[in-house]
PDB file of C-alpha atoms in Angstrom:
ATOM      1  CA  MET A   1     131.731  36.165  40.291  1.00 64.00           C
ATOM      2  CA  VAL A   2     134.706  36.639  42.592  1.00 70.00           C
ATOM      3  CA  ASP A   3     136.124  34.010  44.941  1.00 64.00           C
ATOM      4  CA  LEU A   4     137.134  35.990  48.014  1.00 62.00           C
ATOM      5  CA  ALA A   5     139.328  33.158  49.241  1.00 61.00           C
ATOM      6  CA  GLY A   6     141.761  34.079  46.491  1.00 57.00           C
ATOM      7  CA  SER A   7     142.092  37.738  47.500  1.00 57.00           C
ATOM      8  CA  SER A   8     144.835  39.119  49.682  1.00 56.00           C
ATOM      9  CA  GLY A   9     144.993  41.968  52.201  1.00 60.00           C
ATOM     10  CA  ALA A  10     142.966  45.148  52.161  1.00 62.00           C
ATOM     11  CA  PRO A  11     143.749  47.633  49.363  1.00 64.00           C
ATOM     12  CA  SER A  12     144.207  51.350  49.729  1.00 68.00           C
ATOM     13  CA  THR A  13     141.187  53.525  50.475  1.00 73.00           C
ATOM     14  CA  GLN A  14     141.328  54.911  46.940  1.00 76.00           C
ATOM     15  CA  THR A  15     141.377  51.459  45.358  1.00 72.00           C
ATOM     16  CA  LEU A  16     138.544  50.267  47.580  1.00 71.00           C
ATOM     17  CA  ALA A  17     136.399  53.253  46.571  1.00 77.00           C
ATOM     18  CA  ARG A  18     137.081  52.537  42.901  1.00 82.00           C
ATOM     19  CA  VAL A  19     136.150  48.864  43.304  1.00 77.00           C
ATOM     20  CA  ARG A  20     132.969  49.783  45.136  1.00 76.00           C
ATOM     21  CA  GLU A  21     131.946  52.262  42.439  1.00 81.00           C
ATOM     22  CA  THR A  22     132.643  49.707  39.715  1.00 84.00           C
ATOM     23  CA  LEU A  23     130.520  47.063  41.422  1.00 81.00           C
ATOM     24  CA  LEU A  24     127.618  49.482  41.868  1.00 80.00           C
ATOM     25  CA  GLN A  25     127.620  50.294  38.154  1.00 84.00           C
ATOM     26  CA  LEU A  26     127.783  46.757  36.792  1.00 86.00           C
ATOM     27  CA  PRO A  27     124.759  45.950  34.567  1.00 87.00           C
ATOM     28  CA  CYS A  28     124.589  42.448  36.055  1.00 88.00           C
ATOM     29  CA  PRO A  29     124.596  40.795  39.484  1.00 91.00           C
ATOM     30  CA  SER A  30     127.938  40.817  41.258  1.00 90.00           C
ATOM     31  CA  VAL A  31     128.409  37.634  43.273  1.00 91.00           C
ATOM     32  CA  ALA A  32     131.045  36.880  45.889  1.00 87.00           C
ATOM     33  CA  LEU A  33     131.863  33.298  46.839  1.00 87.00           C
ATOM     34  CA  CYS A  34     132.894  33.360  50.485  1.00 79.00           C
ATOM     35  CA  THR A  35     133.518  29.862  51.810  1.00 72.00           C
ATOM     36  CA  ASN A  36     135.772  31.213  54.542  1.00 64.00           C
ATOM     37  CA  ALA A  37     134.532  34.286  56.421  1.00 57.00           C
ATOM     38  CA  SER A  38     138.007  34.847  57.861  1.00 52.00           C
ATOM     39  CA  ALA A  39     139.665  35.070  54.436  1.00 52.00           C
ATOM     40  CA  ALA A  40     141.623  38.266  53.885  1.00 50.00           C
ATOM     41  CA  GLY A  41     139.298  39.624  51.218  1.00 53.00           C
ATOM     42  CA  ALA A  42     136.066  38.787  53.036  1.00 55.00           C
ATOM     43  CA  GLU A  43     136.322  41.567  55.602  1.00 61.00           C
ATOM     44  CA  TRP A  44     136.891  44.532  53.306  1.00 66.00           C
ATOM     45  CA  LEU A  45     135.142  43.539  50.080  1.00 72.00           C
ATOM     46  CA  ALA A  46     132.214  41.176  50.726  1.00 76.00           C
ATOM     47  CA  ASP A  47     129.654  43.853  51.547  1.00 79.00           C
ATOM     48  CA  ARG A  48     130.309  45.610  48.204  1.00 83.00           C
ATOM     49  CA  PHE A  49     128.750  42.793  46.163  1.00 90.00           C
ATOM     50  CA  ASP A  50     125.079  42.359  45.299  1.00 92.00           C
ATOM     51  CA  LEU A  51     125.068  39.045  47.104  1.00 91.00           C
ATOM     52  CA  VAL A  52     127.383  36.649  48.878  1.00 91.00           C
ATOM     53  CA  VAL A  53     127.094  32.872  48.545  1.00 90.00           C
ATOM     54  CA  THR A  54     128.753  30.501  50.982  1.00 86.00           C
ATOM     55  CA  ASP A  55     128.940  27.292  48.947  1.00 87.00           C
ATOM     56  CA  GLU A  56     129.023  25.973  45.402  1.00 89.00           C
ATOM     57  CA  GLN A  57     125.382  24.841  45.529  1.00 90.00           C
ATOM     58  CA  GLU A  58     124.102  28.356  46.234  1.00 90.00           C
ATOM     59  CA  LEU A  59     126.392  29.697  43.529  1.00 92.00           C
ATOM     60  CA  ALA A  60     125.028  27.213  40.991  1.00 92.00           C
ATOM     61  CA  LEU A  61     121.430  28.247  41.762  1.00 92.00           C
ATOM     62  CA  VAL A  62     122.245  31.941  41.388  1.00 94.00           C
ATOM     63  CA  LEU A  63     124.108  31.418  38.113  1.00 94.00           C
ATOM     64  CA  GLU A  64     121.352  29.216  36.682  1.00 94.00           C
ATOM     65  CA  THR A  65     118.631  31.763  37.475  1.00 94.00           C
ATOM     66  CA  SER A  66     120.691  34.711  36.254  1.00 94.00           C
ATOM     67  CA  GLN A  67     121.442  32.970  32.958  1.00 95.00           C
ATOM     68  CA  ARG A  68     117.832  31.880  32.407  1.00 95.00           C
ATOM     69  CA  THR A  69     116.275  35.312  33.063  1.00 97.00           C
ATOM     70  CA  PRO A  70     119.156  37.814  32.846  1.00 97.00           C
ATOM     71  CA  LEU A  71     116.916  40.868  32.395  1.00 98.00           C
ATOM     72  CA  ALA A  72     115.009  40.170  35.602  1.00 98.00           C
ATOM     73  CA  ALA A  73     118.218  39.386  37.503  1.00 97.00           C
ATOM     74  CA  MET A  74     119.868  42.593  36.288  1.00 97.00           C
ATOM     75  CA  SER A  75     116.797  44.663  37.128  1.00 97.00           C
ATOM     76  CA  LEU A  76     116.591  43.189  40.622  1.00 98.00           C
ATOM     77  CA  VAL A  77     120.123  44.035  41.689  1.00 97.00           C
ATOM     78  CA  GLN A  78     120.059  47.468  40.069  1.00 96.00           C
ATOM     79  CA  LEU A  79     116.835  48.207  41.931  1.00 97.00           C
ATOM     80  CA  LEU A  80     118.132  46.943  45.278  1.00 97.00           C
ATOM     81  CA  ARG A  81     121.222  49.135  44.942  1.00 94.00           C
ATOM     82  CA  GLN A  82     118.889  52.140  44.808  1.00 92.00           C
ATOM     83  CA  THR A  83     116.043  51.291  47.191  1.00 90.00           C
ATOM     84  CA  GLU A  84     118.342  51.018  50.192  1.00 85.00           C
ATOM     85  CA  LYS A  85     118.978  54.760  49.763  1.00 89.00           C
ATOM     86  CA  LEU A  86     115.325  55.750  49.221  1.00 96.00           C
ATOM     87  CA  SER A  87     112.332  56.302  51.472  1.00 96.00           C
ATOM     88  CA  ILE A  88     109.614  53.651  51.534  1.00 96.00           C
ATOM     89  CA  HIS A  89     107.368  55.778  49.323  1.00 95.00           C
ATOM     90  CA  GLN A  90     110.141  56.450  46.809  1.00 96.00           C
ATOM     91  CA  GLY A  91     111.215  52.814  46.811  1.00 97.00           C
ATOM     92  CA  LEU A  92     107.700  51.574  46.070  1.00 97.00           C
ATOM     93  CA  ILE A  93     107.378  53.926  43.109  1.00 96.00           C
ATOM     94  CA  VAL A  94     110.667  52.760  41.602  1.00 96.00           C
ATOM     95  CA  GLU A  95     109.809  49.108  42.261  1.00 96.00           C
ATOM     96  CA  SER A  96     106.496  49.522  40.437  1.00 95.00           C
ATOM     97  CA  LEU A  97     108.172  51.127  37.428  1.00 96.00           C
ATOM     98  CA  VAL A  98     110.726  48.327  37.148  1.00 97.00           C
ATOM     99  CA  TYR A  99     108.017  45.687  37.617  1.00 95.00           C
ATOM    100  CA  SER A 100     105.910  47.262  34.869  1.00 94.00           C
ATOM    101  CA  THR A 101     108.897  47.324  32.536  1.00 95.00           C
ATOM    102  CA  LEU A 102     109.524  43.609  33.061  1.00 96.00           C
ATOM    103  CA  GLN A 103     105.836  42.795  32.582  1.00 92.00           C
ATOM    104  CA  ALA A 104     106.255  44.048  29.019  1.00 92.00           C
ATOM    105  CA  GLY A 105     109.516  42.149  28.520  1.00 95.00           C
ATOM    106  CA  PRO A 106     110.325  38.929  26.654  1.00 96.00           C
ATOM    107  CA  GLU A 107     111.172  36.843  29.726  1.00 96.00           C
ATOM    108  CA  PHE A 108     107.763  37.276  31.345  1.00 94.00           C
ATOM    109  CA  ALA A 109     106.068  36.718  27.985  1.00 92.00           C
ATOM    110  CA  ALA A 110     107.964  33.443  27.581  1.00 94.00           C
ATOM    111  CA  TRP A 111     107.033  32.331  31.094  1.00 93.00           C
ATOM    112  CA  ARG A 112     103.349  33.066  30.507  1.00 89.00           C
ATOM    113  CA  GLU A 113     103.412  31.163  27.245  1.00 87.00           C
ATOM    114  CA  GLN A 114     104.918  28.094  28.891  1.00 87.00           C
ATOM    115  CA  HIS A 115     103.250  28.053  32.289  1.00 79.00           C
ATOM    116  CA  HIS A 116     100.169  30.202  32.509  1.00 67.00           C
ATOM    117  CA  LYS A 117      96.848  28.388  32.572  1.00 67.00           C
ATOM    118  CA  ARG A 118      93.749  29.775  34.218  1.00 64.00           C
ATOM    119  CA  SER A 119      92.445  27.733  37.139  1.00 63.00           C
ATOM    120  CA  GLU A 120      88.876  26.550  37.378  1.00 62.00           C
ATOM    121  CA  HIS A 121      88.055  27.552  40.946  1.00 60.00           C
ATOM    122  CA  VAL A 122      84.417  28.279  41.683  1.00 63.00           C
ATOM    123  CA  ALA A 123      83.837  31.957  42.398  1.00 71.00           C
ATOM    124  CA  ASN A 124      83.753  32.789  46.108  1.00 78.00           C
ATOM    125  CA  ALA A 125      81.007  35.247  47.045  1.00 82.00           C
ATOM    126  CA  GLU A 126      82.602  36.134  50.383  1.00 92.00           C
ATOM    127  CA  PRO A 127      84.934  39.135  50.699  1.00 94.00           C
ATOM    128  CA  ALA A 128      88.562  38.397  49.859  1.00 96.00           C
ATOM    129  CA  VAL A 129      89.526  40.080  53.134  1.00 97.00           C
ATOM    130  CA  LEU A 130      87.369  39.777  56.242  1.00 98.00           C
ATOM    131  CA  ILE A 131      87.439  42.962  58.315  1.00 97.00           C
ATOM    132  CA  GLN A 132      86.349  42.686  61.930  1.00 97.00           C
ATOM    133  CA  ARG A 133      86.782  45.118  64.795  1.00 96.00           C
ATOM    134  CA  SER A 134      86.790  44.190  68.462  1.00 95.00           C
ATOM    135  CA  GLY A 135      87.328  47.234  70.638  1.00 95.00           C
ATOM    136  CA  PRO A 136      90.763  48.693  69.910  1.00 97.00           C
ATOM    137  CA  GLN A 137      91.766  45.721  67.725  1.00 98.00           C
ATOM    138  CA  LEU A 138      91.138  45.381  63.998  1.00 98.00           C
ATOM    139  CA  GLU A 139      91.416  41.924  62.444  1.00 98.00           C
ATOM    140  CA  LEU A 140      92.094  41.484  58.724  1.00 98.00           C
ATOM    141  CA  THR A 141      91.821  37.906  57.479  1.00 98.00           C
ATOM    142  CA  LEU A 142      92.863  36.870  53.968  1.00 98.00           C
ATOM    143  CA  ASN A 143      89.868  34.843  52.876  1.00 97.00           C
ATOM    144  CA  ARG A 144      90.539  32.820  49.757  1.00 95.00           C
ATOM    145  CA  PRO A 145      91.562  29.490  51.346  1.00 95.00           C
ATOM    146  CA  GLU A 146      90.555  27.514  48.244  1.00 94.00           C
ATOM    147  CA  LYS A 147      93.351  29.350  46.379  1.00 94.00           C
ATOM    148  CA  HIS A 148      95.784  29.399  49.309  1.00 96.00           C
ATOM    149  CA  ASN A 149      94.965  33.120  49.605  1.00 97.00           C
ATOM    150  CA  ALA A 150      96.578  33.966  46.287  1.00 95.00           C
ATOM    151  CA  TYR A 151      97.092  37.719  46.218  1.00 96.00           C
ATOM    152  CA  SER A 152      94.471  39.164  43.860  1.00 94.00           C
ATOM    153  CA  ALA A 153      93.276  42.668  43.043  1.00 93.00           C
ATOM    154  CA  GLU A 154      90.246  42.083  45.252  1.00 95.00           C
ATOM    155  CA  MET A 155      92.451  41.003  48.147  1.00 96.00           C
ATOM    156  CA  ARG A 156      94.738  43.994  47.636  1.00 96.00           C
ATOM    157  CA  ASP A 157      91.777  46.369  47.702  1.00 96.00           C
ATOM    158  CA  GLY A 158      90.397  44.713  50.836  1.00 97.00           C
ATOM    159  CA  LEU A 159      93.722  45.086  52.623  1.00 98.00           C
ATOM    160  CA  VAL A 160      93.999  48.716  51.572  1.00 97.00           C
ATOM    161  CA  GLU A 161      90.487  49.382  52.874  1.00 97.00           C
ATOM    162  CA  GLY A 162      91.232  47.843  56.261  1.00 97.00           C
ATOM    163  CA  LEU A 163      94.640  49.470  56.637  1.00 98.00           C
ATOM    164  CA  GLN A 164      93.310  52.896  55.668  1.00 97.00           C
ATOM    165  CA  LEU A 165      90.612  52.462  58.299  1.00 97.00           C
ATOM    166  CA  ALA A 166      93.362  51.992  60.878  1.00 97.00           C
ATOM    167  CA  GLN A 167      95.302  54.942  59.502  1.00 96.00           C
ATOM    168  CA  ASN A 168      92.276  57.231  59.833  1.00 96.00           C
ATOM    169  CA  ASP A 169      91.192  55.975  63.268  1.00 96.00           C
ATOM    170  CA  PRO A 170      93.797  56.372  66.026  1.00 94.00           C
ATOM    171  CA  SER A 171      91.533  54.508  68.467  1.00 96.00           C
ATOM    172  CA  ILE A 172      92.527  51.318  66.628  1.00 97.00           C
ATOM    173  CA  GLU A 173      95.559  50.290  68.646  1.00 97.00           C
ATOM    174  CA  THR A 174      96.370  46.976  66.962  1.00 98.00           C
ATOM    175  CA  VAL A 175      95.865  45.533  63.493  1.00 98.00           C
ATOM    176  CA  VAL A 176      96.177  41.744  63.261  1.00 98.00           C
ATOM    177  CA  ILE A 177      96.592  40.213  59.795  1.00 98.00           C
ATOM    178  CA  SER A 178      96.204  36.466  59.289  1.00 98.00           C
ATOM    179  CA  GLY A 179      95.129  34.011  56.611  1.00 97.00           C
ATOM    180  CA  ALA A 180      92.276  31.504  56.473  1.00 97.00           C
ATOM    181  CA  GLY A 181      92.959  27.920  55.466  1.00 95.00           C
ATOM    182  CA  SER A 182      96.228  26.034  55.139  1.00 95.00           C
ATOM    183  CA  SER A 183      98.356  28.938  53.851  1.00 97.00           C
ATOM    184  CA  PHE A 184      98.837  32.565  54.755  1.00 98.00           C
ATOM    185  CA  CYS A 185      99.374  33.618  51.132  1.00 98.00           C
ATOM    186  CA  ALA A 186     100.779  31.638  48.217  1.00 96.00           C
ATOM    187  CA  GLY A 187     101.818  34.711  46.230  1.00 94.00           C
ATOM    188  CA  GLY A 188     100.243  36.546  43.324  1.00 90.00           C
ATOM    189  CA  ASP A 189      97.054  35.206  41.778  1.00 88.00           C
ATOM    190  CA  LEU A 190      98.304  33.724  38.511  1.00 83.00           C
ATOM    191  CA  ASP A 191      94.848  34.060  36.968  1.00 80.00           C
ATOM    192  CA  GLU A 192      95.325  37.829  37.005  1.00 80.00           C
ATOM    193  CA  PHE A 193      98.914  38.005  35.755  1.00 73.00           C
ATOM    194  CA  GLY A 194      99.172  40.257  32.735  1.00 66.00           C
ATOM    195  CA  THR A 195      95.436  41.035  32.580  1.00 71.00           C
ATOM    196  CA  LEU A 196      95.765  44.821  32.760  1.00 71.00           C
ATOM    197  CA  PRO A 197      95.834  46.468  29.315  1.00 72.00           C
ATOM    198  CA  ASP A 198      99.366  47.887  29.463  1.00 83.00           C
ATOM    199  CA  PRO A 199     102.320  48.451  31.837  1.00 84.00           C
ATOM    200  CA  ALA A 200     101.540  52.154  32.309  1.00 88.00           C
ATOM    201  CA  THR A 201      98.038  51.368  33.546  1.00 87.00           C
ATOM    202  CA  ALA A 202      99.442  48.660  35.818  1.00 86.00           C
ATOM    203  CA  HIS A 203     101.808  51.208  37.365  1.00 89.00           C
ATOM    204  CA  ALA A 204      98.941  53.665  37.822  1.00 90.00           C
ATOM    205  CA  VAL A 205      96.922  51.014  39.671  1.00 86.00           C
ATOM    206  CA  ARG A 206      99.842  50.181  41.966  1.00 87.00           C
ATOM    207  CA  SER A 207     100.356  53.893  42.606  1.00 87.00           C
ATOM    208  CA  THR A 208      96.777  54.451  43.762  1.00 87.00           C
ATOM    209  CA  ARG A 209      95.952  51.132  45.457  1.00 89.00           C
ATOM    210  CA  ASN A 210      99.099  49.930  47.143  1.00 94.00           C
ATOM    211  CA  ALA A 211      98.759  47.660  50.177  1.00 96.00           C
ATOM    212  CA  ALA A 212     102.477  47.950  50.937  1.00 97.00           C
ATOM    213  CA  ARG A 213     102.244  51.718  51.292  1.00 97.00           C
ATOM    214  CA  ALA A 214      99.085  51.447  53.408  1.00 97.00           C
ATOM    215  CA  LEU A 215     100.703  48.840  55.666  1.00 98.00           C
ATOM    216  CA  ALA A 216     103.905  50.815  56.081  1.00 98.00           C
ATOM    217  CA  ALA A 217     101.883  53.850  57.205  1.00 97.00           C
ATOM    218  CA  VAL A 218     100.609  51.969  60.281  1.00 98.00           C
ATOM    219  CA  ALA A 219     103.429  49.429  60.611  1.00 97.00           C
ATOM    220  CA  GLU A 220     104.055  50.001  64.320  1.00 97.00           C
ATOM    221  CA  ARG A 221     100.479  48.879  65.073  1.00 98.00           C
ATOM    222  CA  VAL A 222     100.452  45.837  62.777  1.00 98.00           C
ATOM    223  CA  LYS A 223     100.958  42.245  63.884  1.00 98.00           C
ATOM    224  CA  VAL A 224     101.049  39.527  61.225  1.00 98.00           C
ATOM    225  CA  LYS A 225     100.518  35.832  61.917  1.00 98.00           C
ATOM    226  CA  LEU A 226     102.054  33.595  59.251  1.00 98.00           C
ATOM    227  CA  HIS A 227     101.521  29.899  58.568  1.00 97.00           C
ATOM    228  CA  GLY A 228     101.911  27.472  55.696  1.00 97.00           C
ATOM    229  CA  ALA A 229     102.947  28.948  52.369  1.00 98.00           C
ATOM    230  CA  CYS A 230     104.257  32.518  52.595  1.00 98.00           C
ATOM    231  CA  ILE A 231     105.337  33.086  49.020  1.00 98.00           C
ATOM    232  CA  GLY A 232     106.005  36.333  47.157  1.00 97.00           C
ATOM    233  CA  ALA A 233     103.486  38.873  48.441  1.00 97.00           C
ATOM    234  CA  GLY A 234     102.917  36.465  51.347  1.00 97.00           C
ATOM    235  CA  ILE A 235     106.228  37.556  52.873  1.00 98.00           C
ATOM    236  CA  GLU A 236     106.877  40.862  51.095  1.00 98.00           C
ATOM    237  CA  LEU A 237     103.892  42.573  52.742  1.00 98.00           C
ATOM    238  CA  PRO A 238     104.333  41.085  56.250  1.00 98.00           C
ATOM    239  CA  ALA A 239     107.944  42.279  56.268  1.00 98.00           C
ATOM    240  CA  PHE A 240     106.644  45.847  56.635  1.00 98.00           C
ATOM    241  CA  ALA A 241     104.831  45.011  59.895  1.00 98.00           C
ATOM    242  CA  GLY A 242     106.020  45.904  63.360  1.00 97.00           C
ATOM    243  CA  GLU A 243     105.672  42.322  64.600  1.00 98.00           C
ATOM    244  CA  VAL A 244     105.732  39.118  62.553  1.00 98.00           C
ATOM    245  CA  THR A 245     105.046  35.694  64.045  1.00 98.00           C
ATOM    246  CA  ALA A 246     105.369  32.497  62.002  1.00 98.00           C
ATOM    247  CA  SER A 247     104.168  29.015  62.869  1.00 97.00           C
ATOM    248  CA  GLU A 248     106.475  26.020  62.693  1.00 95.00           C
ATOM    249  CA  ASP A 249     104.874  24.868  59.430  1.00 96.00           C
ATOM    250  CA  ALA A 250     105.504  28.161  57.630  1.00 97.00           C
ATOM    251  CA  PHE A 251     107.885  28.394  54.694  1.00 97.00           C
ATOM    252  CA  PHE A 252     109.058  31.356  52.662  1.00 98.00           C
ATOM    253  CA  GLN A 253     110.008  31.826  49.024  1.00 97.00           C
ATOM    254  CA  LEU A 254     110.516  34.517  46.388  1.00 97.00           C
ATOM    255  CA  PRO A 255     109.578  32.934  43.017  1.00 96.00           C
ATOM    256  CA  GLU A 256     109.474  35.971  40.745  1.00 96.00           C
ATOM    257  CA  ILE A 257     112.901  36.068  39.035  1.00 97.00           C
ATOM    258  CA  PRO A 258     112.443  32.786  37.088  1.00 95.00           C
ATOM    259  CA  MET A 259     109.137  34.242  35.868  1.00 95.00           C
ATOM    260  CA  GLY A 260     110.978  37.194  34.364  1.00 96.00           C
ATOM    261  CA  LEU A 261     109.794  39.563  37.103  1.00 97.00           C
ATOM    262  CA  ILE A 262     111.000  40.971  40.419  1.00 97.00           C
ATOM    263  CA  PRO A 263     109.283  40.925  43.811  1.00 97.00           C
ATOM    264  CA  GLY A 264     106.516  43.436  43.124  1.00 94.00           C
ATOM    265  CA  ALA A 265     104.389  43.635  46.274  1.00 95.00           C
ATOM    266  CA  GLY A 266     106.863  45.864  48.084  1.00 97.00           C
ATOM    267  CA  GLY A 267     109.502  43.217  48.706  1.00 97.00           C
ATOM    268  CA  THR A 268     112.449  45.164  47.290  1.00 98.00           C
ATOM    269  CA  VAL A 269     111.659  47.792  49.928  1.00 98.00           C
ATOM    270  CA  SER A 270     110.483  45.761  52.935  1.00 98.00           C
ATOM    271  CA  LEU A 271     112.877  42.821  52.839  1.00 98.00           C
ATOM    272  CA  PRO A 272     116.151  44.801  52.702  1.00 97.00           C
ATOM    273  CA  ARG A 273     114.960  46.778  55.735  1.00 97.00           C
ATOM    274  CA  ARG A 274     114.720  43.528  57.670  1.00 97.00           C
ATOM    275  CA  ILE A 275     117.451  41.289  56.247  1.00 97.00           C
ATOM    276  CA  GLY A 276     119.612  43.568  54.102  1.00 96.00           C
ATOM    277  CA  ARG A 277     120.151  43.982  50.370  1.00 95.00           C
ATOM    278  CA  GLN A 278     122.424  40.971  49.891  1.00 95.00           C
ATOM    279  CA  ARG A 279     120.174  38.425  51.592  1.00 96.00           C
ATOM    280  CA  THR A 280     117.170  39.774  49.695  1.00 97.00           C
ATOM    281  CA  ALA A 281     119.050  39.251  46.428  1.00 97.00           C
ATOM    282  CA  LEU A 282     120.139  35.778  47.540  1.00 96.00           C
ATOM    283  CA  LEU A 283     116.573  34.684  48.279  1.00 96.00           C
ATOM    284  CA  ALA A 284     115.282  36.109  45.005  1.00 97.00           C
ATOM    285  CA  LEU A 285     118.059  34.733  42.796  1.00 96.00           C
ATOM    286  CA  THR A 286     118.054  31.231  44.296  1.00 94.00           C
ATOM    287  CA  GLY A 287     114.264  31.004  44.591  1.00 92.00           C
ATOM    288  CA  ALA A 288     114.867  28.520  47.396  1.00 91.00           C
ATOM    289  CA  ARG A 289     112.418  27.852  50.201  1.00 94.00           C
ATOM    290  CA  PHE A 290     113.606  28.760  53.662  1.00 92.00           C
ATOM    291  CA  SER A 291     112.400  27.836  57.113  1.00 95.00           C
ATOM    292  CA  PRO A 292     111.018  29.793  60.080  1.00 96.00           C
ATOM    293  CA  GLU A 293     114.254  29.092  61.926  1.00 97.00           C
ATOM    294  CA  GLN A 294     116.338  30.698  59.190  1.00 96.00           C
ATOM    295  CA  ALA A 295     113.862  33.574  58.892  1.00 97.00           C
ATOM    296  CA  LEU A 296     114.090  34.182  62.636  1.00 97.00           C
ATOM    297  CA  ASP A 297     117.881  34.034  62.590  1.00 97.00           C
ATOM    298  CA  TRP A 298     118.002  36.642  59.812  1.00 96.00           C
ATOM    299  CA  GLY A 299     115.359  38.913  61.365  1.00 97.00           C
ATOM    300  CA  LEU A 300     112.722  38.397  58.677  1.00 97.00           C
ATOM    301  CA  ILE A 301     110.294  37.301  61.394  1.00 98.00           C
ATOM    302  CA  ASP A 302     110.272  38.227  65.068  1.00 97.00           C
ATOM    303  CA  ARG A 303     109.259  34.948  66.662  1.00 96.00           C
ATOM    304  CA  ILE A 304     108.002  31.419  66.032  1.00 96.00           C
ATOM    305  CA  GLY A 305     104.637  30.503  67.538  1.00 92.00           C
ATOM    306  CA  HIS A 306     101.735  28.106  67.131  1.00 82.00           C
ATOM    307  CA  HIS A 307      99.165  28.542  64.386  1.00 74.00           C
ATOM    308  CA  GLU A 308      95.669  29.120  65.722  1.00 72.00           C
ATOM    309  CA  GLU A 309      93.018  27.531  63.517  1.00 55.00           C
TER     310      GLU A 309
END
């Protein structure tokens, strides 16, 4: 961690290049504390760090998370340093490989041991994603309200099916994605965490059935309507869309790092393209909830509107 308030004037171009290269190679998160944006060091050095915090409270959250799950924190920032230079397709492949590696790691194993307990929800016979076409518009509705639309394999496959339909049919002018019930999507379905036989198979599944890739392929035609909980996949996937509207009751959160994982539904690719690498790292390493107003200010969503029941 470096307190930029204690730095003085800009260094030579050669020194700056050396500092930048050093920061990019660190096997840990590099954090800048910038309580004064007009400080001498803030202008020339702040954007070289993995993330910038503006107060001691944010710094404490980042340090606590990084110390509790250092492997996940290290993997996150190393990945974000690379994905900003890659195409969407390349970024998703690398994200999946890192995610699979962490799934086999000790931090995720410890989290599962302490927290994981299968829920007792009654099976829902309806499709996990409702697909309805009305003229040139295709509507995809996440349809597991009893689980706050937790992102499951069935839901992923339903989204891929609908998005591929749009990709193969140019007469579909608009794809609208929304969620049934009180939440848009409360993140990954914990009942399915770690159920695939091995990390290699998990990567193969993500490589062949990837909703993020399917959404990105038709992004300019996709409108997403967010409300309630938008956690993990519930914001990572919408961030690919051409237009994102959130209701006033929406809230956003990236919970994966304390679990020993990274955002794995495309978030390390989609979020930096909307809010930048540093803010993505800040959200992931603090795990804090943030509001529609903050999301709008940062560009994570495009507007705030009313939720239509």
